[in-house]
Amino acid sequence: MLQKLLLGGNYFTGPIPISLSNLSFLTYIDLAGNNLHGNIPSELGKLSRLSIFSVYVNNFSGTIPPQIFNISTITIFSVTSNKLQGSIPPYIGTAFPRLETFLIGGNRFSGVLPSTISNLTKLSLLDVSGNQFTGPVPILGTLHGLITANFGRNHLGGGVDDLGFFNSLSNCILLERFSVAQNNLIGQLPASIANLSTKLTNLYMGGNNIFGEIHPGIENLVSLNGLAMEDNQLTGSIPGSIGKLPNLISVAIWGNRLSGKISSNICDSPQLEKILFDGNRLQGEIPPNFGNCSRLRVLGLSGNQLTGTIPKQLIGLSSLLHQMDLSWNHLTGDLPSEIGNLVKIVGLDLSNNQLSGNVPSSLKNCLGLRELYLDGNLFQGVIPPKFKGN
């Protein structure tokens, strides 16, 4: 008697045959990564032994039949990247008592996320991103085994206490990845962010209406690789304690209202590859010890109020392989000849500052350069002849 049906990663077309519902001993259905279409048959609700239902990356449409939620044995439910719509029933917390993985991202689901999600105490992977959900982010503090929770790219928020879920999130001691990016969340960034799991590697909160200051206790998140709080309304200074995060690779806080000087401690984090502080109100000089970021590949400081000269230690950082954007500041002085050390950089934007003097001939050494912006400065002299033919 057939128990497992694994047909994923092929080129199958057409709908799911209703006759599959006659395979009463099925525990595992994998049809992922095909070109299947049509509705998910309600008759599959008769498969009372089914544990794994995986049909992600197809072209299924319609709603999830309510009969599916009668299968109490489901542990993995994955319908990511289809064209499914409708809402998630409020009784999901009791319908799937064994649920460990719930992946429904990249569809057209709508409505409010049920508060009974908090009853799914075995849940470890939750992805509802890229849909049209509204209302609050559910309280997740009872999900002690939660590892991933992705609520990004929805329409969540707009209420009185949109960030209230943070207070209980500290109970999710195994949490590694959390995203509420690209929603409508409004509220003050809570101090409880410093109490999140020390296993947290990715925290994405960009594209909301979050205000307040970044709590310096964020240094407690010692496993953090990626921190993204861009395109919000954050104020205050960027805490230097970010530099105490030993595993931080990327920090994106562009498009806020952050002010004050850039702490020289930022680059104490030895793994940093990407710093994006563009579009804030940062003042003072660029710290010379940015040159200590030996792995830095992307630096964005454009659209601030930075003054002083470009540190030679920074401009000669050979790790900068992709982009450096210092445009729309108040930088002065010459362009250091050390710029020739950026041999692999692709994009360099120093436009709309007050830089002066001659363009150094060493710029010809930047053989990987595809985009160069020096407009809106006070440069003079001749264009380096070898650079003209580069």
mmCIF file of C-alpha atoms in Angstrom, residues 27-358:
data_model
loop_
_atom_site.group_PDB
_atom_site.id
_atom_site.type_symbol
_atom_site.label_atom_id
_atom_site.label_comp_id
_atom_site.label_asym_id
_atom_site.label_seq_id
_atom_site.Cartn_x
_atom_site.Cartn_y
_atom_site.Cartn_z
ATOM 1 C CA THR A 27 1.576 9.808 4.843
ATOM 2 C CA TYR A 28 3.722 11.921 2.528
ATOM 3 C CA ILE A 29 2.760 13.877 -0.604
ATOM 4 C CA ASP A 30 5.483 15.861 -2.368
ATOM 5 C CA LEU A 31 4.472 17.547 -5.630
ATOM 6 C CA ALA A 32 6.696 20.606 -5.182
ATOM 7 C CA GLY A 33 8.523 22.297 -8.032
ATOM 8 C CA ASN A 34 6.311 21.297 -10.943
ATOM 9 C CA ASN A 35 3.891 23.116 -13.242
ATOM 10 C CA LEU A 36 0.705 21.839 -11.642
ATOM 11 C CA HIS A 37 -2.364 24.053 -11.559
ATOM 12 C CA GLY A 38 -5.995 24.114 -10.545
ATOM 13 C CA ASN A 39 -7.467 23.827 -7.081
ATOM 14 C CA ILE A 40 -6.285 21.645 -4.232
ATOM 15 C CA PRO A 41 -8.970 18.921 -4.182
ATOM 16 C CA SER A 42 -11.158 18.903 -1.093
ATOM 17 C CA GLU A 43 -11.199 15.103 -1.340
ATOM 18 C CA LEU A 44 -7.621 15.046 0.006
ATOM 19 C CA GLY A 45 -9.171 15.752 3.380
ATOM 20 C CA LYS A 46 -9.956 12.024 3.554
ATOM 21 C CA LEU A 47 -6.245 11.179 3.897
ATOM 22 C CA SER A 48 -6.384 10.780 7.652
ATOM 23 C CA ARG A 49 -2.795 9.509 7.939
ATOM 24 C CA LEU A 50 -1.187 12.332 5.965
ATOM 25 C CA SER A 51 1.756 13.918 7.764
ATOM 26 C CA ILE A 52 3.574 15.875 5.049
ATOM 27 C CA PHE A 53 1.843 17.914 2.347
ATOM 28 C CA SER A 54 4.307 19.758 0.117
ATOM 29 C CA VAL A 55 3.177 21.440 -3.114
ATOM 30 C CA TYR A 56 5.294 24.599 -3.106
ATOM 31 C CA VAL A 57 6.355 26.326 -6.366
ATOM 32 C CA ASN A 58 3.450 25.393 -8.613
ATOM 33 C CA ASN A 59 0.506 27.334 -10.019
ATOM 34 C CA PHE A 60 -2.278 26.217 -7.716
ATOM 35 C CA SER A 61 -5.139 28.654 -7.235
ATOM 36 C CA GLY A 62 -8.332 28.895 -5.252
ATOM 37 C CA THR A 63 -8.532 28.422 -1.506
ATOM 38 C CA ILE A 64 -7.258 25.751 0.839
ATOM 39 C CA PRO A 65 -10.285 23.462 1.228
ATOM 40 C CA PRO A 66 -11.585 23.390 4.810
ATOM 41 C CA GLN A 67 -11.484 19.583 4.634
ATOM 42 C CA ILE A 68 -7.671 19.792 4.661
ATOM 43 C CA PHE A 69 -7.829 21.198 8.176
ATOM 44 C CA ASN A 70 -9.536 17.987 9.299
ATOM 45 C CA ILE A 71 -6.232 16.109 8.915
ATOM 46 C CA SER A 72 -4.962 16.308 12.478
ATOM 47 C CA THR A 73 -1.837 14.289 11.643
ATOM 48 C CA ILE A 74 -0.261 17.048 9.512
ATOM 49 C CA THR A 75 3.249 17.999 10.652
ATOM 50 C CA ILE A 76 4.550 19.772 7.534
ATOM 51 C CA PHE A 77 2.312 21.953 5.363
ATOM 52 C CA SER A 78 4.061 23.792 2.523
ATOM 53 C CA VAL A 79 2.233 25.630 -0.262
ATOM 54 C CA THR A 80 4.730 28.467 -0.786
ATOM 55 C CA SER A 81 4.841 30.258 -4.169
ATOM 56 C CA ASN A 82 1.468 29.477 -5.690
ATOM 57 C CA LYS A 83 -1.600 31.604 -6.406
ATOM 58 C CA LEU A 84 -3.712 30.508 -3.470
ATOM 59 C CA GLN A 85 -6.084 32.912 -1.772
ATOM 60 C CA GLY A 86 -8.602 33.126 1.019
ATOM 61 C CA SER A 87 -8.009 33.279 4.754
ATOM 62 C CA ILE A 88 -6.554 30.982 7.378
ATOM 63 C CA PRO A 89 -9.333 29.558 9.590
ATOM 64 C CA PRO A 90 -9.397 30.735 13.213
ATOM 65 C CA TYR A 91 -9.391 27.136 14.422
ATOM 66 C CA ILE A 92 -5.989 26.288 12.911
ATOM 67 C CA GLY A 93 -4.523 26.153 16.413
ATOM 68 C CA THR A 94 -6.595 23.076 17.209
ATOM 69 C CA ALA A 95 -6.902 21.634 13.689
ATOM 70 C CA PHE A 96 -3.169 20.923 13.323
ATOM 71 C CA PRO A 97 -1.984 19.976 16.839
ATOM 72 C CA ARG A 98 1.181 18.296 15.496
ATOM 73 C CA LEU A 99 2.161 21.052 13.074
ATOM 74 C CA GLU A 100 5.912 21.731 12.958
ATOM 75 C CA THR A 101 6.292 23.542 9.617
ATOM 76 C CA PHE A 102 3.745 25.944 8.139
ATOM 77 C CA LEU A 103 4.926 27.598 4.915
ATOM 78 C CA ILE A 104 2.379 29.597 2.924
ATOM 79 C CA GLY A 105 4.478 32.545 1.699
ATOM 80 C CA GLY A 106 4.245 33.999 -1.790
ATOM 81 C CA ASN A 107 0.512 33.563 -2.338
ATOM 82 C CA ARG A 108 -2.550 35.814 -2.183
ATOM 83 C CA PHE A 109 -3.889 34.965 1.246
ATOM 84 C CA SER A 110 -5.670 37.730 3.127
ATOM 85 C CA GLY A 111 -7.556 38.412 6.325
ATOM 86 C CA VAL A 112 -6.289 38.426 9.890
ATOM 87 C CA LEU A 113 -3.744 35.891 11.072
ATOM 88 C CA PRO A 114 -5.512 33.772 13.705
ATOM 89 C CA SER A 115 -4.452 34.326 17.296
ATOM 90 C CA THR A 116 -4.740 30.557 17.770
ATOM 91 C CA ILE A 117 -1.385 30.206 16.008
ATOM 92 C CA SER A 118 -0.077 30.538 19.551
ATOM 93 C CA ASN A 119 -1.571 27.086 20.264
ATOM 94 C CA LEU A 120 0.683 25.398 17.700
ATOM 95 C CA THR A 121 3.235 24.586 20.372
ATOM 96 C CA LYS A 122 5.247 22.202 18.166
ATOM 97 C CA LEU A 123 5.761 24.828 15.458
ATOM 98 C CA SER A 124 9.368 25.522 14.468
ATOM 99 C CA LEU A 125 9.104 27.043 10.959
ATOM 100 C CA LEU A 126 6.479 29.681 10.136
ATOM 101 C CA ASP A 127 6.426 31.646 6.870
ATOM 102 C CA VAL A 128 3.409 33.719 5.861
ATOM 103 C CA SER A 129 5.398 36.340 3.918
ATOM 104 C CA GLY A 130 4.400 37.881 0.606
ATOM 105 C CA ASN A 131 0.647 37.771 1.095
ATOM 106 C CA GLN A 132 -2.050 40.320 1.924
ATOM 107 C CA PHE A 133 -2.620 39.643 5.603
ATOM 108 C CA THR A 134 -3.871 42.466 7.804
ATOM 109 C CA GLY A 135 -4.288 43.007 11.522
ATOM 110 C CA PRO A 136 -1.789 42.316 14.295
ATOM 111 C CA VAL A 137 1.221 40.040 14.398
ATOM 112 C CA PRO A 138 0.103 37.121 16.593
ATOM 113 C CA ILE A 139 1.604 36.545 20.022
ATOM 114 C CA LEU A 140 4.232 33.839 19.642
ATOM 115 C CA GLY A 141 5.637 33.516 23.148
ATOM 116 C CA THR A 142 4.108 30.077 23.703
ATOM 117 C CA LEU A 143 5.983 28.639 20.709
ATOM 118 C CA HIS A 144 9.136 27.697 22.582
ATOM 119 C CA GLY A 145 10.493 25.634 19.673
ATOM 120 C CA LEU A 146 10.096 28.382 17.068
ATOM 121 C CA ILE A 147 13.199 28.786 14.877
ATOM 122 C CA THR A 148 11.948 30.859 11.927
ATOM 123 C CA ALA A 149 9.064 33.328 11.762
ATOM 124 C CA ASN A 150 8.595 35.374 8.588
ATOM 125 C CA PHE A 151 5.724 37.878 8.404
ATOM 126 C CA GLY A 152 7.377 40.119 5.796
ATOM 127 C CA ARG A 153 5.659 41.802 2.838
ATOM 128 C CA ASN A 154 2.092 41.886 4.101
ATOM 129 C CA HIS A 155 -0.201 44.659 5.357
ATOM 130 C CA LEU A 156 0.088 43.887 9.043
ATOM 131 C CA GLY A 157 -0.293 46.623 11.632
ATOM 132 C CA GLY A 158 -2.102 49.920 11.844
ATOM 133 C CA GLY A 159 -3.354 49.249 15.370
ATOM 134 C CA VAL A 160 -2.698 50.685 18.817
ATOM 135 C CA ASP A 161 0.088 48.363 19.933
ATOM 136 C CA ASP A 162 1.564 46.926 16.751
ATOM 137 C CA LEU A 163 4.843 45.936 18.404
ATOM 138 C CA GLY A 164 3.309 44.344 21.486
ATOM 139 C CA PHE A 165 4.259 40.901 20.232
ATOM 140 C CA PHE A 166 7.904 41.670 21.038
ATOM 141 C CA ASN A 167 7.350 41.358 24.772
ATOM 142 C CA SER A 168 6.573 37.641 24.602
ATOM 143 C CA LEU A 169 8.979 36.893 21.763
ATOM 144 C CA SER A 170 11.806 36.610 24.276
ATOM 145 C CA ASN A 171 10.280 33.273 25.323
ATOM 146 C CA CYS A 172 11.206 31.844 21.912
ATOM 147 C CA ILE A 173 14.698 30.932 23.033
ATOM 148 C CA LEU A 174 15.508 28.954 19.861
ATOM 149 C CA LEU A 175 14.515 31.736 17.451
ATOM 150 C CA GLU A 176 17.102 32.259 14.692
ATOM 151 C CA ARG A 177 15.299 34.218 11.962
ATOM 152 C CA PHE A 178 12.560 36.809 12.421
ATOM 153 C CA SER A 179 11.082 39.208 9.880
ATOM 154 C CA VAL A 180 8.234 41.701 9.942
ATOM 155 C CA ALA A 181 9.721 43.756 7.093
ATOM 156 C CA GLN A 182 7.542 45.654 4.600
ATOM 157 C CA ASN A 183 4.351 45.960 6.614
ATOM 158 C CA ASN A 184 2.394 48.816 8.201
ATOM 159 C CA LEU A 185 3.599 48.394 11.763
ATOM 160 C CA ILE A 186 3.436 51.537 13.884
ATOM 161 C CA GLY A 187 4.969 51.981 17.303
ATOM 162 C CA GLN A 188 8.022 52.638 19.375
ATOM 163 C CA LEU A 189 10.863 50.163 19.090
ATOM 164 C CA PRO A 190 10.651 48.355 22.432
ATOM 165 C CA ALA A 191 13.592 47.874 24.766
ATOM 166 C CA SER A 192 12.614 44.203 24.887
ATOM 167 C CA ILE A 193 14.337 43.799 21.519
ATOM 168 C CA ALA A 194 17.472 43.342 23.611
ATOM 169 C CA ASN A 195 15.915 40.249 25.212
ATOM 170 C CA LEU A 196 15.427 38.264 22.028
ATOM 171 C CA SER A 197 17.038 34.875 21.575
ATOM 172 C CA THR A 198 20.826 34.833 21.681
ATOM 173 C CA LYS A 199 20.562 32.381 18.770
ATOM 174 C CA LEU A 200 18.970 35.048 16.546
ATOM 175 C CA THR A 201 20.936 35.410 13.300
ATOM 176 C CA ASN A 202 18.591 37.575 11.195
ATOM 177 C CA LEU A 203 16.314 40.387 12.344
ATOM 178 C CA TYR A 204 14.436 42.223 9.593
ATOM 179 C CA MET A 205 12.101 45.105 10.481
ATOM 180 C CA GLY A 206 12.554 47.481 7.541
ATOM 181 C CA GLY A 207 9.772 49.243 5.671
ATOM 182 C CA ASN A 208 7.436 50.061 8.547
ATOM 183 C CA ASN A 209 6.605 53.108 10.670
ATOM 184 C CA ILE A 210 8.671 52.206 13.700
ATOM 185 C CA PHE A 211 9.999 55.121 15.738
ATOM 186 C CA GLY A 212 12.135 55.648 18.816
ATOM 187 C CA GLU A 213 15.764 54.833 19.474
ATOM 188 C CA ILE A 214 17.733 51.654 18.869
ATOM 189 C CA HIS A 215 18.328 50.161 22.297
ATOM 190 C CA PRO A 216 22.052 49.728 23.065
ATOM 191 C CA GLY A 217 21.189 46.338 24.560
ATOM 192 C CA ILE A 218 21.038 45.067 21.006
ATOM 193 C CA GLU A 219 24.607 43.983 21.720
ATOM 194 C CA ASN A 220 23.047 41.019 23.552
ATOM 195 C CA LEU A 221 22.094 39.448 20.209
ATOM 196 C CA VAL A 222 25.530 37.906 19.877
ATOM 197 C CA SER A 223 24.648 35.549 16.995
ATOM 198 C CA LEU A 224 23.233 38.273 14.749
ATOM 199 C CA ASN A 225 24.408 38.143 11.106
ATOM 200 C CA GLY A 226 21.893 40.485 9.504
ATOM 201 C CA LEU A 227 20.212 43.529 11.051
ATOM 202 C CA ALA A 228 17.775 45.480 8.873
ATOM 203 C CA MET A 229 15.709 48.388 10.222
ATOM 204 C CA GLU A 230 15.737 50.540 7.098
ATOM 205 C CA ASP A 231 12.950 52.854 5.935
ATOM 206 C CA ASN A 232 11.405 53.597 9.321
ATOM 207 C CA GLN A 233 11.313 56.679 11.567
ATOM 208 C CA LEU A 234 14.040 55.803 14.031
ATOM 209 C CA THR A 235 15.734 58.686 15.847
ATOM 210 C CA GLY A 236 18.673 59.179 18.159
ATOM 211 C CA SER A 237 22.162 57.950 17.462
ATOM 212 C CA ILE A 238 23.384 54.645 16.093
ATOM 213 C CA PRO A 239 24.549 52.747 19.177
ATOM 214 C CA GLY A 240 28.222 51.913 19.121
ATOM 215 C CA SER A 241 27.292 48.664 20.829
ATOM 216 C CA ILE A 242 26.482 47.317 17.360
ATOM 217 C CA GLY A 243 30.224 46.950 17.032
ATOM 218 C CA LYS A 244 30.146 44.391 19.833
ATOM 219 C CA LEU A 245 28.207 41.935 17.698
ATOM 220 C CA PRO A 246 30.960 39.468 16.771
ATOM 221 C CA ASN A 247 29.081 37.774 13.923
ATOM 222 C CA LEU A 248 27.408 40.770 12.288
ATOM 223 C CA ILE A 249 27.779 40.730 8.492
ATOM 224 C CA SER A 250 25.191 43.240 7.296
ATOM 225 C CA VAL A 251 23.568 46.256 8.953
ATOM 226 C CA ALA A 252 20.977 48.323 7.062
ATOM 227 C CA ILE A 253 19.507 51.342 8.850
ATOM 228 C CA TRP A 254 19.093 53.652 5.864
ATOM 229 C CA GLY A 255 16.089 55.940 5.430
ATOM 230 C CA ASN A 256 15.510 56.888 9.063
ATOM 231 C CA ARG A 257 16.042 60.045 11.127
ATOM 232 C CA LEU A 258 19.148 58.956 12.957
ATOM 233 C CA SER A 259 21.527 61.728 13.969
ATOM 234 C CA GLY A 260 24.761 62.356 15.817
ATOM 235 C CA LYS A 261 28.198 61.067 14.985
ATOM 236 C CA ILE A 262 29.012 57.621 13.641
ATOM 237 C CA SER A 263 30.605 55.720 16.480
ATOM 238 C CA SER A 264 34.166 54.615 15.888
ATOM 239 C CA ASN A 265 33.173 51.325 17.531
ATOM 240 C CA ILE A 266 30.952 50.241 14.639
ATOM 241 C CA CYS A 267 33.800 48.541 12.836
ATOM 242 C CA ASP A 268 34.869 46.579 15.894
ATOM 243 C CA SER A 269 32.608 43.865 14.506
ATOM 244 C CA PRO A 270 35.158 41.773 12.586
ATOM 245 C CA GLN A 271 32.796 40.132 10.071
ATOM 246 C CA LEU A 272 31.113 43.256 8.666
ATOM 247 C CA GLU A 273 30.640 43.178 4.895
ATOM 248 C CA LYS A 274 27.806 45.652 4.355
ATOM 249 C CA ILE A 275 27.044 48.971 6.087
ATOM 250 C CA LEU A 276 24.060 50.977 4.839
ATOM 251 C CA PHE A 277 23.456 54.192 6.795
ATOM 252 C CA ASP A 278 22.232 56.284 3.835
ATOM 253 C CA GLY A 279 19.455 58.858 4.101
ATOM 254 C CA ASN A 280 19.723 59.835 7.754
ATOM 255 C CA ARG A 281 20.931 62.978 9.547
ATOM 256 C CA LEU A 282 24.332 61.759 10.617
ATOM 257 C CA GLN A 283 26.953 64.393 11.355
ATOM 258 C CA GLY A 284 30.652 64.653 12.023
ATOM 259 C CA GLU A 285 33.476 62.918 10.230
ATOM 260 C CA ILE A 286 33.729 59.425 8.818
ATOM 261 C CA PRO A 287 35.689 57.462 11.433
ATOM 262 C CA PRO A 288 39.156 56.562 10.116
ATOM 263 C CA ASN A 289 38.902 53.124 11.688
ATOM 264 C CA PHE A 290 36.330 52.193 9.060
ATOM 265 C CA GLY A 291 39.538 51.132 7.406
ATOM 266 C CA ASN A 292 39.683 48.303 9.952
ATOM 267 C CA CYS A 293 36.642 46.665 8.367
ATOM 268 C CA SER A 294 38.821 44.308 6.398
ATOM 269 C CA ARG A 295 35.846 42.413 4.930
ATOM 270 C CA LEU A 296 33.734 45.423 3.977
ATOM 271 C CA ARG A 297 32.251 45.074 0.486
ATOM 272 C CA VAL A 298 29.459 47.678 0.466
ATOM 273 C CA LEU A 299 29.409 51.049 2.230
ATOM 274 C CA GLY A 300 26.499 53.472 1.975
ATOM 275 C CA LEU A 301 26.677 56.800 3.810
ATOM 276 C CA SER A 302 24.938 59.003 1.223
ATOM 277 C CA GLY A 303 22.368 61.658 2.039
ATOM 278 C CA ASN A 304 23.657 62.628 5.461
ATOM 279 C CA GLN A 305 25.419 65.700 6.859
ATOM 280 C CA LEU A 306 28.908 64.277 7.127
ATOM 281 C CA THR A 307 31.854 66.663 7.050
ATOM 282 C CA GLY A 308 35.628 66.493 6.909
ATOM 283 C CA THR A 309 37.840 64.599 4.524
ATOM 284 C CA ILE A 310 37.569 61.059 3.210
ATOM 285 C CA PRO A 311 39.860 58.946 5.411
ATOM 286 C CA LYS A 312 42.756 57.416 3.511
ATOM 287 C CA GLN A 313 42.271 54.250 5.540
ATOM 288 C CA LEU A 314 38.776 53.868 4.084
ATOM 289 C CA ILE A 315 39.400 54.864 0.507
ATOM 290 C CA GLY A 316 42.195 52.326 0.269
ATOM 291 C CA LEU A 317 40.191 49.397 1.611
ATOM 292 C CA SER A 318 40.823 46.701 -0.983
ATOM 293 C CA SER A 319 37.907 44.557 0.225
ATOM 294 C CA LEU A 320 35.418 47.078 -1.227
ATOM 295 C CA LEU A 321 34.423 44.960 -4.212
ATOM 296 C CA HIS A 322 30.930 46.242 -4.908
ATOM 297 C CA GLN A 323 29.977 49.781 -3.986
ATOM 298 C CA MET A 324 30.864 52.836 -1.953
ATOM 299 C CA ASP A 325 28.400 55.719 -1.860
ATOM 300 C CA LEU A 326 29.359 58.892 0.010
ATOM 301 C CA SER A 327 27.249 61.241 -2.139
ATOM 302 C CA TRP A 328 25.159 64.166 -0.896
ATOM 303 C CA ASN A 329 27.205 65.048 2.151
ATOM 304 C CA HIS A 330 29.519 67.971 2.967
ATOM 305 C CA LEU A 331 32.844 66.216 2.498
ATOM 306 C CA THR A 332 35.851 68.395 1.689
ATOM 307 C CA GLY A 333 39.491 68.067 0.726
ATOM 308 C CA ASP A 334 41.248 66.084 -1.952
ATOM 309 C CA LEU A 335 40.394 62.652 -3.226
ATOM 310 C CA PRO A 336 43.215 60.541 -1.745
ATOM 311 C CA SER A 337 45.485 58.748 -4.195
ATOM 312 C CA GLU A 338 44.822 55.581 -2.184
ATOM 313 C CA ILE A 339 41.630 55.281 -4.191
ATOM 314 C CA GLY A 340 43.701 53.306 -6.651
ATOM 315 C CA ASN A 341 43.676 50.424 -4.179
ATOM 316 C CA LEU A 342 39.995 49.841 -4.953
ATOM 317 C CA VAL A 343 40.989 47.653 -7.864
ATOM 318 C CA LYS A 344 37.782 45.610 -7.959
ATOM 319 C CA ILE A 345 35.150 48.146 -6.941
ATOM 320 C CA VAL A 346 32.160 48.300 -9.307
ATOM 321 C CA GLY A 347 30.355 51.471 -8.191
ATOM 322 C CA LEU A 348 31.855 54.629 -6.664
ATOM 323 C CA ASP A 349 29.669 57.652 -5.932
ATOM 324 C CA LEU A 350 31.260 60.745 -4.391
ATOM 325 C CA SER A 351 28.919 63.216 -6.085
ATOM 326 C CA ASN A 352 27.450 66.371 -4.558
ATOM 327 C CA ASN A 353 30.057 67.075 -1.936
ATOM 328 C CA GLN A 354 32.722 69.791 -1.732
ATOM 329 C CA LEU A 355 35.705 67.713 -2.777
ATOM 330 C CA SER A 356 38.437 69.624 -4.569
ATOM 331 C CA GLY A 357 41.834 69.350 -6.203
ATOM 332 C CA ASN A 358 42.834 67.077 -9.045
#
